[in-house]
Amino acid sequence: MDSRCRLGLWRLPLLAAAWAGLLVCRYYAVREPDPGPRRHGACRRPPALALRRLPHSRQLFSLSTPVLLWDGLFTQELWDSLSQRKAPYGWQGLPHQAIASALRLLNSPESAELFPASGKPRPSCVRCAVVGNGGILNGSRQGWLIDAHDYVFRLNGAVIKGFEDDVGTKTSFYGFTVNTMKNSLINYGHLGFTSVPQGRDLRYIFIPADIRDYVMLRSAILGVPVPEGLDKGDKPQTYFGPDAPAGIFKLLHPNFIRYLRERFLRSSLIDTEGKDVYMPSTGALLLLTAVHTCDQVSAYGFITRNYRKFSDHYFELRKKPLKFYANHDLLLEAALWEDLHKAGIIQLYQR
């Protein structure tokens, strides 16, 4: 058995069953992890499709779970099902009118697909970079590699100005919950995050952690101030630009978020009193979204085993230790990223 397989088997919390070792070793036997974005040459199979061909891999990956939620999927059956679970995994306790009025506006073909349905042709091999905000990127000089990808995902306090050499300048998708977006603007404004990324070809991925995400989404599409709730009076065009069409807004499906938690990031916190506040981090949700939609995925600025060497965020003026919050399990996420990297499913930037 390959030494990398022997070293990796004991560290696979997400693939605890015996078949996991076979899965990882099959990957090592077939290919080395991709060294980075390539403009030419054959494209490897999408990770989810490749894993589906391996024995018992259906226990982990499910291609039948839709990534995005839009009007075409909004049925009474779905309402009845999701009403049994709390956000972000469902709609329990949320008003039907607020949910329905938002989803009815996601009624174009673009709302059902992550990548643009029109315009420039989609690459035959979709290579994606997902850029977290970890301090590991400070001084990394990875900006040109990040920008070489077809699509670049960013999230929360994505500071670019002054850090172009380390994090690049390209942004294709910006992912957030309304809470994380607004907290980032408040907490990191003095460090350079003074506005949400905007651009003609940029798409926004809403993570529906609460009712305020649906309310903000509806107001953003209609171009009107938020009518109620914690964000009452907010003008979405301030965040997303004027005259933003419905097609640029994407909404992660609550069933997809639940699937990611149950299959990939089932933390022990679920069995504690904190089960109602636990959810995968914004970065985790976006990275796994990319894994399920892109052909090749590179992860930058995500937690690694040696996280103590780096500041919490790459844009901080002084080194600050990584903060651990009760609503996330970052150590579990770190183990997952290392496992997926070793299996060749993602290319994780490490130093």
XYZ file of C-alpha atoms in Angstrom:
351
model
C 0.000 0.000 0.000
C 1.239 3.520 -0.822
C 2.763 5.231 2.222
C 0.479 8.195 1.707
C -2.487 5.862 2.051
C -1.139 4.408 5.262
C -0.580 7.856 6.715
C -3.979 9.121 5.618
C -6.267 6.319 6.767
C -6.260 7.164 10.456
C -7.237 10.741 9.702
C -10.493 10.275 7.863
C -13.278 11.230 10.258
C -15.648 11.869 7.382
C -14.945 8.464 5.845
C -14.866 6.372 8.967
C -16.144 3.192 7.352
C -13.668 0.692 5.969
C -14.466 1.614 2.380
C -12.890 5.024 2.985
C -9.390 3.642 2.867
C -10.109 2.010 -0.460
C -11.482 5.298 -1.777
C -8.395 7.291 -0.813
C -5.919 4.678 -1.992
C -7.728 4.304 -5.306
C -7.255 8.036 -5.820
C -3.570 7.931 -4.997
C -3.112 4.981 -7.327
C -4.784 6.831 -10.190
C -3.357 10.337 -9.986
C -1.346 12.860 -8.053
C -3.073 15.988 -6.689
C -3.342 18.651 -9.336
C -0.475 21.183 -9.089
C -2.688 24.137 -9.950
C -4.800 25.670 -12.709
C -3.918 24.583 -16.235
C -5.057 26.316 -19.355
C -4.341 23.364 -21.613
C -4.497 19.598 -21.431
C -7.104 17.120 -20.351
C -9.470 17.993 -17.539
C -9.820 15.457 -14.782
C -13.304 14.210 -14.006
C -15.437 16.354 -11.682
C -14.760 15.157 -8.098
C -18.339 14.149 -7.389
C -18.634 12.196 -10.641
C -15.330 10.458 -10.062
C -16.198 9.483 -6.510
C -19.562 8.151 -7.561
C -17.774 5.505 -9.624
C -15.922 4.159 -6.593
C -17.354 1.444 -4.312
C -19.806 2.717 -1.716
C -19.066 6.360 -2.541
C -22.784 7.128 -2.710
C -22.641 7.112 1.088
C -20.741 10.391 0.861
C -21.613 12.176 -2.388
C -25.180 12.654 -3.586
C -25.576 14.195 -7.017
C -29.351 14.167 -6.678
C -29.328 16.927 -4.042
C -29.837 20.288 -5.801
C -27.240 22.914 -4.936
C -29.461 25.935 -5.570
C -33.057 26.712 -4.672
C -35.255 28.602 -7.137
C -38.885 29.035 -8.085
C -39.014 25.866 -10.168
C -38.335 23.765 -7.054
C -40.733 25.576 -4.736
C -43.665 23.233 -4.208
C -46.109 22.507 -1.429
C -44.271 19.252 -0.838
C -41.000 21.107 -0.351
C -42.670 23.583 2.004
C -44.131 20.772 4.099
C -40.753 19.036 4.276
C -38.578 22.048 5.099
C -41.098 23.350 7.615
C -39.991 20.501 9.856
C -36.423 21.791 10.215
C -34.930 25.040 11.482
C -32.862 27.376 9.321
C -30.441 27.058 7.643
C -31.619 23.488 7.032
C -35.281 24.378 6.652
C -38.058 26.873 7.268
C -39.483 25.922 10.641
C -41.069 29.001 12.210
C -40.458 31.197 9.154
C -43.415 32.963 7.476
C -44.606 31.350 4.272
C -45.224 34.682 2.583
C -41.666 35.897 3.088
C -40.191 32.671 1.702
C -42.616 32.422 -1.213
C -42.281 36.056 -2.277
C -38.490 35.732 -2.452
C -38.410 32.419 -4.300
C -40.999 33.480 -6.869
C -38.544 36.133 -8.036
C -35.866 33.497 -8.739
C -37.711 32.411 -11.859
C -35.153 32.552 -14.652
C -32.918 29.740 -15.958
C -29.946 31.555 -14.428
C -31.439 31.105 -10.969
C -31.162 27.335 -11.334
C -27.511 27.291 -12.434
C -24.439 28.523 -10.640
C -22.507 29.426 -13.759
C -23.817 31.912 -16.349
C -26.302 30.344 -18.746
C -25.587 32.954 -21.420
C -22.747 35.162 -22.548
C -19.258 33.751 -23.033
C -19.177 29.960 -23.534
C -18.526 27.841 -20.467
C -15.000 26.351 -20.387
C -14.771 22.639 -21.172
C -12.981 22.268 -17.844
C -14.267 24.618 -15.138
C -11.417 25.467 -12.772
C -12.412 27.264 -9.591
C -10.476 28.955 -6.802
C -12.217 29.425 -3.459
C -10.494 32.119 -1.425
C -10.951 32.152 2.330
C -9.658 34.949 4.506
C -7.093 33.034 6.550
C -3.800 34.605 7.552
C -1.898 31.945 5.638
C -2.381 34.106 2.530
C -0.452 37.078 3.926
C 2.809 37.124 1.971
C 1.806 34.085 -0.058
C 2.179 35.702 -3.499
C -0.636 33.498 -4.789
C -2.615 36.261 -6.465
C -1.648 35.425 -10.040
C -2.475 31.747 -9.528
C -5.855 32.596 -8.039
C -6.732 34.896 -10.920
C -5.705 32.222 -13.456
C -8.777 30.157 -12.536
C -11.964 30.409 -14.586
C -14.016 31.393 -11.543
C -12.992 32.815 -8.176
C -15.183 32.521 -5.075
C -14.737 34.963 -2.189
C -16.622 35.394 1.058
C -17.355 37.668 3.999
C -14.582 40.239 4.606
C -12.813 39.739 1.280
C -10.262 42.573 1.341
C -8.453 42.950 -1.973
C -6.923 46.428 -2.138
C -3.355 46.303 -0.914
C -3.248 42.497 -1.014
C -3.521 41.910 -4.753
C -0.225 40.003 -4.913
C -1.435 37.588 -2.248
C -5.139 37.127 -3.044
C -5.583 38.347 -6.628
C -8.196 40.737 -7.942
C -10.720 38.532 -9.719
C -14.116 37.844 -8.127
C -16.764 35.730 -9.836
C -18.884 34.787 -6.806
C -19.274 36.429 -3.422
C -20.867 34.214 -0.765
C -22.338 35.267 2.568
C -25.186 35.309 5.015
C -26.605 38.753 5.628
C -25.250 38.502 9.154
C -21.678 37.670 8.090
C -21.734 40.287 5.340
C -22.836 43.090 7.620
C -20.572 42.027 10.477
C -17.647 42.019 8.065
C -18.446 45.548 6.934
C -18.606 46.661 10.559
C -15.610 44.783 11.932
C -13.199 44.995 9.015
C -14.045 48.353 7.500
C -10.993 49.957 9.088
C -8.856 47.169 7.586
C -10.085 47.711 4.045
C -13.414 45.915 3.679
C -15.522 48.991 3.039
C -17.930 47.534 0.483
C -19.189 44.251 -0.884
C -17.495 43.259 -4.174
C -19.355 44.534 -7.213
C -18.898 43.960 -10.925
C -20.728 43.331 -14.162
C -20.013 39.597 -14.222
C -20.157 39.024 -10.459
C -22.737 36.717 -8.857
C -23.928 36.693 -5.252
C -24.520 33.465 -3.325
C -26.992 33.899 -0.476
C -26.705 31.373 2.363
C -30.172 31.284 3.996
C -29.215 31.166 7.659
C -32.286 33.120 8.798
C -35.388 34.908 7.566
C -33.377 38.074 7.007
C -31.552 36.407 4.095
C -34.808 35.785 2.254
C -36.067 39.293 2.998
C -32.815 40.892 1.813
C -32.794 38.728 -1.314
C -36.323 39.794 -2.237
C -35.516 43.473 -1.716
C -32.306 43.167 -3.735
C -34.122 41.703 -6.733
C -36.930 44.278 -6.552
C -34.519 47.139 -5.901
C -36.457 48.400 -2.891
C -35.498 49.070 0.742
C -35.810 46.158 3.157
C -39.351 46.479 4.541
C -39.001 44.699 7.885
C -36.845 42.881 10.370
C -33.312 43.574 11.592
C -32.328 45.135 8.283
C -35.382 47.361 7.885
C -34.567 50.419 5.779
C -31.418 48.938 4.247
C -30.962 49.703 0.562
C -29.640 46.562 -1.154
C -28.207 48.559 -4.048
C -25.664 49.853 -1.550
C -24.315 46.320 -1.287
C -24.955 44.838 -4.726
C -25.013 47.836 -7.021
C -27.888 49.580 -8.839
C -30.260 47.745 -11.158
C -29.046 44.287 -10.177
C -31.017 41.685 -12.206
C -32.462 38.606 -10.538
C -30.101 36.320 -12.451
C -27.028 37.437 -10.515
C -28.446 36.203 -7.215
C -28.082 32.576 -6.193
C -29.602 30.878 -3.160
C -28.148 27.735 -1.594
C -30.812 25.090 -1.089
C -31.502 24.284 2.593
C -31.439 20.591 1.688
C -27.968 21.042 0.192
C -26.714 22.746 3.361
C -28.159 19.929 5.448
C -26.599 17.332 3.163
C -23.179 18.975 3.538
C -23.519 18.977 7.304
C -24.682 15.365 7.531
C -22.270 13.861 5.004
C -19.144 15.995 5.289
C -19.214 18.033 8.511
C -21.265 16.144 11.074
C -19.696 17.685 14.153
C -19.927 16.260 17.658
C -21.518 19.630 18.500
C -24.723 18.253 17.013
C -25.006 15.995 20.058
C -24.605 18.828 22.564
C -26.725 21.715 23.830
C -25.201 23.824 21.073
C -26.773 21.746 18.303
C -29.200 24.508 17.336
C -26.456 27.059 16.665
C -23.982 24.787 14.896
C -23.604 25.085 11.140
C -20.644 24.757 8.766
C -18.785 28.005 8.220
C -19.434 30.247 5.235
C -16.105 29.198 3.773
C -16.899 25.508 4.208
C -20.242 25.858 2.467
C -18.725 27.722 -0.475
C -15.801 25.343 -0.861
C -18.085 22.309 -0.873
C -20.399 24.114 -3.291
C -17.440 24.474 -5.636
C -16.545 20.801 -5.196
C -20.055 19.881 -6.355
C -20.142 22.232 -9.340
C -16.603 22.753 -10.674
C -14.280 20.337 -12.470
C -11.172 21.348 -10.545
C -11.104 23.142 -7.205
C -8.270 24.990 -5.475
C -8.698 26.246 -1.895
C -6.735 29.245 -0.622
C -6.857 30.841 2.825
C -8.481 27.886 4.579
C -7.475 26.475 7.941
C -4.580 24.027 7.869
C -2.905 21.894 10.514
C -0.309 24.590 11.290
C -2.866 27.400 11.670
C -1.115 28.733 14.795
C 1.698 30.071 12.611
C -0.616 32.560 10.947
C -2.890 35.419 11.876
C -6.663 34.984 11.969
C -7.042 36.977 8.716
C -4.546 37.892 6.010
C -5.480 41.580 6.106
C -4.784 42.209 9.800
C -2.046 44.689 10.641
C -0.867 42.679 13.643
C -0.924 38.941 14.136
C -4.030 37.735 15.952
C -4.778 34.120 16.903
C -7.500 32.296 15.043
C -10.831 32.653 16.822
C -12.962 29.604 17.472
C -16.695 30.147 17.862
C -19.324 27.799 19.252
C -21.355 27.820 16.041
C -18.574 26.316 13.883
C -16.211 23.344 14.164
C -13.086 24.650 12.472
C -10.898 21.735 13.526
C -13.304 19.333 11.848
C -13.192 21.516 8.756
C -9.380 21.509 8.827
C -9.388 17.702 8.907
C -11.837 17.604 6.003
C -9.756 19.926 3.816
C -6.641 17.869 4.456
C -8.494 14.653 3.657
C -9.945 16.020 0.430
C -6.526 17.353 -0.553
C -4.867 14.004 0.074
C -7.581 12.287 -1.953
C -6.933 14.641 -4.881
C -10.427 16.110 -4.721
C -9.232 19.646 -3.974
C -5.865 21.370 -4.119
C -5.363 22.970 -0.696
C -2.845 25.802 -0.426
C -0.449 25.075 2.429
C 2.865 26.496 3.591
